[in-house]
mmCIF file with all atom_site columns, C-alpha atoms in Angstrom:
data_model
loop_
_atom_site.group_PDB
_atom_site.id
_atom_site.type_symbol
_atom_site.label_atom_id
_atom_site.label_alt_id
_atom_site.label_comp_id
_atom_site.label_asym_id
_atom_site.label_entity_id
_atom_site.label_seq_id
_atom_site.pdbx_PDB_ins_code
_atom_site.Cartn_x
_atom_site.Cartn_y
_atom_site.Cartn_z
_atom_site.occupancy
_atom_site.B_iso_or_equiv
_atom_site.pdbx_formal_charge
_atom_site.auth_seq_id
_atom_site.auth_comp_id
_atom_site.auth_asym_id
_atom_site.auth_atom_id
_atom_site.pdbx_PDB_model_num
ATOM 1   C CA . MET A 1 1   ? -13.695 -20.208 -46.222 1.00 48.00 ? 859 MET A CA 1
ATOM 2   C CA . HIS A 1 2   ? -16.432 -19.629 -43.443 1.00 48.00 ? 860 HIS A CA 1
ATOM 3   C CA . ILE A 1 3   ? -15.758 -21.567 -40.076 1.00 47.00 ? 861 ILE A CA 1
ATOM 4   C CA . PRO A 1 4   ? -19.056 -21.421 -38.083 1.00 51.00 ? 862 PRO A CA 1
ATOM 5   C CA . GLY A 1 5   ? -18.435 -19.877 -34.609 1.00 45.00 ? 863 GLY A CA 1
ATOM 6   C CA . LEU A 1 6   ? -14.959 -18.834 -35.890 1.00 38.00 ? 864 LEU A CA 1
ATOM 7   C CA . LYS A 1 7   ? -16.200 -14.759 -35.482 1.00 47.00 ? 865 LYS A CA 1
ATOM 8   C CA . ARG A 1 8   ? -17.731 -15.704 -31.837 1.00 47.00 ? 866 ARG A CA 1
ATOM 9   C CA . ALA A 1 9   ? -14.178 -17.481 -30.782 1.00 39.00 ? 867 ALA A CA 1
ATOM 10  C CA . VAL A 1 10  ? -12.021 -14.729 -32.131 1.00 38.00 ? 868 VAL A CA 1
ATOM 11  C CA . ALA A 1 11  ? -14.194 -12.105 -30.313 1.00 41.00 ? 869 ALA A CA 1
ATOM 12  C CA . GLY A 1 12  ? -14.208 -14.210 -27.204 1.00 41.00 ? 870 GLY A CA 1
ATOM 13  C CA . VAL A 1 13  ? -10.273 -14.655 -27.114 1.00 35.00 ? 871 VAL A CA 1
ATOM 14  C CA . ALA A 1 14  ? -10.002 -10.835 -27.896 1.00 37.00 ? 872 ALA A CA 1
ATOM 15  C CA . THR A 1 15  ? -12.342 -10.017 -24.794 1.00 37.00 ? 873 THR A CA 1
ATOM 16  C CA . MET A 1 16  ? -10.175 -12.538 -22.669 1.00 38.00 ? 874 MET A CA 1
ATOM 17  C CA . SER A 1 17  ? -6.734  -10.950 -23.924 1.00 35.00 ? 875 SER A CA 1
ATOM 18  C CA . ALA A 1 18  ? -8.182  -7.674  -22.935 1.00 35.00 ? 876 ALA A CA 1
ATOM 19  C CA . ALA A 1 19  ? -9.320  -8.753  -19.201 1.00 35.00 ? 877 ALA A CA 1
ATOM 20  C CA . LEU A 1 20  ? -6.066  -10.489 -18.778 1.00 31.00 ? 878 LEU A CA 1
ATOM 21  C CA . LEU A 1 21  ? -4.106  -6.912  -19.555 1.00 32.00 ? 879 LEU A CA 1
ATOM 22  C CA . ILE A 1 22  ? -6.282  -4.945  -17.444 1.00 32.00 ? 880 ILE A CA 1
ATOM 23  C CA . GLY A 1 23  ? -5.822  -7.168  -14.518 1.00 35.00 ? 881 GLY A CA 1
ATOM 24  C CA . VAL A 1 24  ? -2.251  -6.859  -14.738 1.00 33.00 ? 882 VAL A CA 1
ATOM 25  C CA . MET A 1 25  ? -1.951  -3.046  -15.452 1.00 33.00 ? 883 MET A CA 1
ATOM 26  C CA . PRO A 1 26  ? -1.092  -0.647  -12.571 1.00 35.00 ? 884 PRO A CA 1
ATOM 27  C CA . GLY A 1 27  ? -3.860  1.029   -11.000 1.00 35.00 ? 885 GLY A CA 1
ATOM 28  C CA . THR A 1 28  ? -4.740  2.922   -7.858  1.00 35.00 ? 886 THR A CA 1
ATOM 29  C CA . ALA A 1 29  ? -4.796  -0.191  -5.471  1.00 36.00 ? 887 ALA A CA 1
ATOM 30  C CA . SER A 1 30  ? -4.169  -3.591  -5.501  1.00 38.00 ? 888 SER A CA 1
ATOM 31  C CA . ALA A 1 31  ? -4.658  -6.508  -3.281  1.00 37.00 ? 889 ALA A CA 1
ATOM 32  C CA . SER A 1 32  ? -0.888  -5.533  -1.657  1.00 50.00 ? 890 SER A CA 1
ATOM 33  C CA . SER A 1 33  ? -2.462  -2.429  -0.340  1.00 81.00 ? 891 SER A CA 1
ATOM 34  C CA . ASP A 1 34  ? -4.590  -4.338  2.432   1.00 92.00 ? 892 ASP A CA 1
ATOM 35  C CA . PRO A 1 35  ? -3.020  -4.790  5.447   1.00 95.00 ? 893 PRO A CA 1
ATOM 36  C CA . VAL A 1 36  ? -1.917  -8.520  6.436   1.00 95.00 ? 894 VAL A CA 1
ATOM 37  C CA . SER A 1 37  ? -4.873  -9.976  8.358   1.00 91.00 ? 895 SER A CA 1
ATOM 38  C CA . GLY A 1 38  ? -3.434  -12.269 11.194  1.00 89.00 ? 896 GLY A CA 1
ATOM 39  C CA . ALA A 1 39  ? -0.219  -11.021 11.064  1.00 91.00 ? 897 ALA A CA 1
ATOM 40  C CA . ASP A 1 40  ? 2.427   -11.487 13.911  1.00 91.00 ? 898 ASP A CA 1
ATOM 41  C CA . PRO A 1 41  ? 4.106   -8.165  15.154  1.00 91.00 ? 899 PRO A CA 1
ATOM 42  C CA . SER A 1 42  ? 7.762   -9.835  14.697  1.00 93.00 ? 900 SER A CA 1
ATOM 43  C CA . GLN A 1 43  ? 7.122   -9.623  10.493  1.00 96.00 ? 901 GLN A CA 1
ATOM 44  C CA . CYS A 1 44  ? 7.391   -5.794  11.108  1.00 96.00 ? 902 CYS A CA 1
ATOM 45  C CA . GLY A 1 45  ? 11.292  -6.321  11.231  1.00 96.00 ? 903 GLY A CA 1
ATOM 46  C CA . VAL A 1 46  ? 11.050  -8.184  7.998   1.00 97.00 ? 904 VAL A CA 1
ATOM 47  C CA . ALA A 1 47  ? 12.634  -6.804  4.930   1.00 97.00 ? 905 ALA A CA 1
ATOM 48  C CA . GLY A 1 48  ? 10.317  -5.082  2.332   1.00 97.00 ? 906 GLY A CA 1
ATOM 49  C CA . ASN A 1 49  ? 7.512   -4.803  4.943   1.00 97.00 ? 907 ASN A CA 1
ATOM 50  C CA . VAL A 1 50  ? 5.787   -1.465  6.291   1.00 98.00 ? 908 VAL A CA 1
ATOM 51  C CA . CYS A 1 51  ? 3.742   -1.342  9.580   1.00 98.00 ? 909 CYS A CA 1
ATOM 52  C CA . VAL A 1 52  ? 2.122   1.599   11.034  1.00 98.00 ? 910 VAL A CA 1
ATOM 53  C CA . TRP A 1 53  ? 0.364   2.320   14.585  1.00 98.00 ? 911 TRP A CA 1
ATOM 54  C CA . GLU A 1 54  ? -2.364  3.989   15.566  1.00 97.00 ? 912 GLU A CA 1
ATOM 55  C CA . GLY A 1 55  ? -0.483  5.279   18.542  1.00 97.00 ? 913 GLY A CA 1
ATOM 56  C CA . ALA A 1 56  ? 3.306   6.004   19.176  1.00 95.00 ? 914 ALA A CA 1
ATOM 57  C CA . PHE A 1 57  ? 4.175   2.241   18.545  1.00 96.00 ? 915 PHE A CA 1
ATOM 58  C CA . THR A 1 58  ? 0.823   1.684   20.702  1.00 94.00 ? 916 THR A CA 1
ATOM 59  C CA . ASP A 1 59  ? -2.739  0.692   19.995  1.00 95.00 ? 917 ASP A CA 1
ATOM 60  C CA . ARG A 1 60  ? -3.540  -0.888  16.752  1.00 96.00 ? 918 ARG A CA 1
ATOM 61  C CA . TRP A 1 61  ? -1.113  -1.538  14.176  1.00 97.00 ? 919 TRP A CA 1
ATOM 62  C CA . ALA A 1 62  ? -1.016  -2.694  10.490  1.00 97.00 ? 920 ALA A CA 1
ATOM 63  C CA . LEU A 1 63  ? 1.197   -4.671  8.462   1.00 97.00 ? 921 LEU A CA 1
ATOM 64  C CA . TYR A 1 64  ? 1.822   -4.343  4.543   1.00 97.00 ? 922 TYR A CA 1
ATOM 65  C CA . GLU A 1 65  ? 4.088   -6.543  2.313   1.00 96.00 ? 923 GLU A CA 1
ATOM 66  C CA . ASP A 1 66  ? 5.161   -6.245  -1.070  1.00 93.00 ? 924 ASP A CA 1
ATOM 67  C CA . LEU A 1 67  ? 3.950   -2.606  -1.671  1.00 95.00 ? 925 LEU A CA 1
ATOM 68  C CA . GLY A 1 68  ? 3.926   -1.003  -4.848  1.00 95.00 ? 926 GLY A CA 1
ATOM 69  C CA . THR A 1 69  ? 3.952   2.669   -5.326  1.00 96.00 ? 927 THR A CA 1
ATOM 70  C CA . GLU A 1 70  ? 0.182   2.644   -4.956  1.00 96.00 ? 928 GLU A CA 1
ATOM 71  C CA . CYS A 1 71  ? -1.539  4.842   -2.642  1.00 97.00 ? 929 CYS A CA 1
ATOM 72  C CA . VAL A 1 72  ? -2.660  3.060   0.535   1.00 97.00 ? 930 VAL A CA 1
ATOM 73  C CA . SER A 1 73  ? -5.178  4.305   2.989   1.00 97.00 ? 931 SER A CA 1
ATOM 74  C CA . ALA A 1 74  ? -4.547  3.324   6.456   1.00 96.00 ? 932 ALA A CA 1
ATOM 75  C CA . PRO A 1 75  ? -7.666  1.612   8.438   1.00 95.00 ? 933 PRO A CA 1
ATOM 76  C CA . PHE A 1 76  ? -6.857  4.316   11.049  1.00 97.00 ? 934 PHE A CA 1
ATOM 77  C CA . GLY A 1 77  ? -5.179  7.631   11.916  1.00 98.00 ? 935 GLY A CA 1
ATOM 78  C CA . MET A 1 78  ? -1.186  6.546   11.897  1.00 98.00 ? 936 MET A CA 1
ATOM 79  C CA . LEU A 1 79  ? 1.107   8.186   14.306  1.00 98.00 ? 937 LEU A CA 1
ATOM 80  C CA . ALA A 1 80  ? 4.061   5.804   13.913  1.00 98.00 ? 938 ALA A CA 1
ATOM 81  C CA . THR A 1 81  ? 5.524   3.501   11.404  1.00 98.00 ? 939 THR A CA 1
ATOM 82  C CA . LEU A 1 82  ? 8.793   0.924   10.685  1.00 98.00 ? 940 LEU A CA 1
ATOM 83  C CA . ASN A 1 83  ? 9.674   0.949   7.147   1.00 98.00 ? 941 ASN A CA 1
ATOM 84  C CA . MET A 1 84  ? 11.631  -2.204  6.218   1.00 98.00 ? 942 MET A CA 1
ATOM 85  C CA . THR A 1 85  ? 11.694  -1.425  2.385   1.00 98.00 ? 943 THR A CA 1
ATOM 86  C CA . ASP A 1 86  ? 14.609  0.066   0.565   1.00 97.00 ? 944 ASP A CA 1
ATOM 87  C CA . ARG A 1 87  ? 12.760  2.978   -0.263  1.00 98.00 ? 945 ARG A CA 1
ATOM 88  C CA . ARG A 1 88  ? 10.907  6.157   1.055   1.00 98.00 ? 946 ARG A CA 1
ATOM 89  C CA . VAL A 1 89  ? 7.687   6.165   2.539   1.00 98.00 ? 947 VAL A CA 1
ATOM 90  C CA . ASP A 1 90  ? 5.522   9.326   2.398   1.00 98.00 ? 948 ASP A CA 1
ATOM 91  C CA . PHE A 1 91  ? 2.731   9.689   4.568   1.00 98.00 ? 949 PHE A CA 1
ATOM 92  C CA . TYR A 1 92  ? 0.002   12.297  4.016   1.00 98.00 ? 950 TYR A CA 1
ATOM 93  C CA . ARG A 1 93  ? -3.045  14.001  6.002   1.00 98.00 ? 951 ARG A CA 1
ATOM 94  C CA . ASN A 1 94  ? -5.678  12.910  4.176   1.00 97.00 ? 952 ASN A CA 1
ATOM 95  C CA . GLY A 1 95  ? -6.940  9.167   2.548   1.00 97.00 ? 953 GLY A CA 1
ATOM 96  C CA . ASP A 1 96  ? -5.546  9.798   -1.150  1.00 97.00 ? 954 ASP A CA 1
ATOM 97  C CA . CYS A 1 97  ? -2.052  10.724  -1.009  1.00 98.00 ? 955 CYS A CA 1
ATOM 98  C CA . THR A 1 98  ? -2.415  13.863  -2.538  1.00 97.00 ? 956 THR A CA 1
ATOM 99  C CA . GLY A 1 99  ? -0.957  17.281  -1.446  1.00 97.00 ? 957 GLY A CA 1
ATOM 100 C CA . THR A 1 100 ? 2.607   17.658  0.190   1.00 97.00 ? 958 THR A CA 1
ATOM 101 C CA . PRO A 1 101 ? 3.701   14.783  2.564   1.00 98.00 ? 959 PRO A CA 1
ATOM 102 C CA . ALA A 1 102 ? 3.238   15.539  6.421   1.00 98.00 ? 960 ALA A CA 1
ATOM 103 C CA . HIS A 1 103 ? 5.954   13.076  7.045   1.00 98.00 ? 961 HIS A CA 1
ATOM 104 C CA . SER A 1 104 ? 8.439   11.096  5.097   1.00 98.00 ? 962 SER A CA 1
ATOM 105 C CA . GLU A 1 105 ? 10.059  8.108   6.301   1.00 98.00 ? 963 GLU A CA 1
ATOM 106 C CA . PRO A 1 106 ? 13.584  6.989   5.075   1.00 98.00 ? 964 PRO A CA 1
ATOM 107 C CA . PRO A 1 107 ? 14.185  3.408   4.000   1.00 98.00 ? 965 PRO A CA 1
ATOM 108 C CA . LEU A 1 108 ? 15.184  1.480   7.017   1.00 97.00 ? 966 LEU A CA 1
ATOM 109 C CA . GLY A 1 109 ? 13.516  4.239   9.341   1.00 98.00 ? 967 GLY A CA 1
ATOM 110 C CA . LEU A 1 110 ? 11.622  3.908   12.701  1.00 97.00 ? 968 LEU A CA 1
ATOM 111 C CA . HIS A 1 111 ? 9.589   7.083   13.781  1.00 97.00 ? 969 HIS A CA 1
ATOM 112 C CA . SER A 1 112 ? 6.639   8.422   15.598  1.00 97.00 ? 970 SER A CA 1
ATOM 113 C CA . TRP A 1 113 ? 5.194   11.831  14.911  1.00 96.00 ? 971 TRP A CA 1
ATOM 114 C CA . LYS A 1 114 ? 2.726   12.761  17.891  1.00 96.00 ? 972 LYS A CA 1
ATOM 115 C CA . SER A 1 115 ? 3.510   16.574  17.044  1.00 95.00 ? 973 SER A CA 1
ATOM 116 C CA . VAL A 1 116 ? 2.139   16.137  13.470  1.00 96.00 ? 974 VAL A CA 1
ATOM 117 C CA . GLY A 1 117 ? -0.654  14.868  14.242  1.00 97.00 ? 975 GLY A CA 1
ATOM 118 C CA . SER A 1 118 ? -2.549  11.424  12.718  1.00 98.00 ? 976 SER A CA 1
ATOM 119 C CA . LEU A 1 119 ? -1.726  10.692  9.243   1.00 98.00 ? 977 LEU A CA 1
ATOM 120 C CA . TYR A 1 120 ? -4.542  8.588   6.968   1.00 98.00 ? 978 TYR A CA 1
ATOM 121 C CA . SER A 1 121 ? -2.676  7.698   3.764   1.00 98.00 ? 979 SER A CA 1
ATOM 122 C CA . PHE A 1 122 ? 0.614   6.651   2.333   1.00 98.00 ? 980 PHE A CA 1
ATOM 123 C CA . ARG A 1 123 ? 3.020   5.677   -0.466  1.00 97.00 ? 981 ARG A CA 1
ATOM 124 C CA . VAL A 1 124 ? 6.218   4.037   -0.991  1.00 97.00 ? 982 VAL A CA 1
ATOM 125 C CA . SER A 1 125 ? 8.407   6.136   -3.282  1.00 94.00 ? 983 SER A CA 1
#
């Protein structure tokens, strides 16, 4: 039996299903890899959040919520962090989380690293 338009409808459903699957598959970036805009500094102490600072807890800062394990390129060179997650955060000298981490912050850790120099990306392990 031939139903007009059935072939196109099946193709459309297959295309839409593939697009939905691709949208939920892990990738190199997600919405959570962007800092929270308009954040209040008190949110840095909330469980699950990571805050980073351009200086040793001075100058510009950025708040990240609900991070997965994707690489996060910071909007500036970082010299300090507050890690309120239950996982380690690894910081890298480059913007793409490759190579050996220059600094690793343990869960619930607070640290600055002026002697290491500015770091440009990080990943929650």
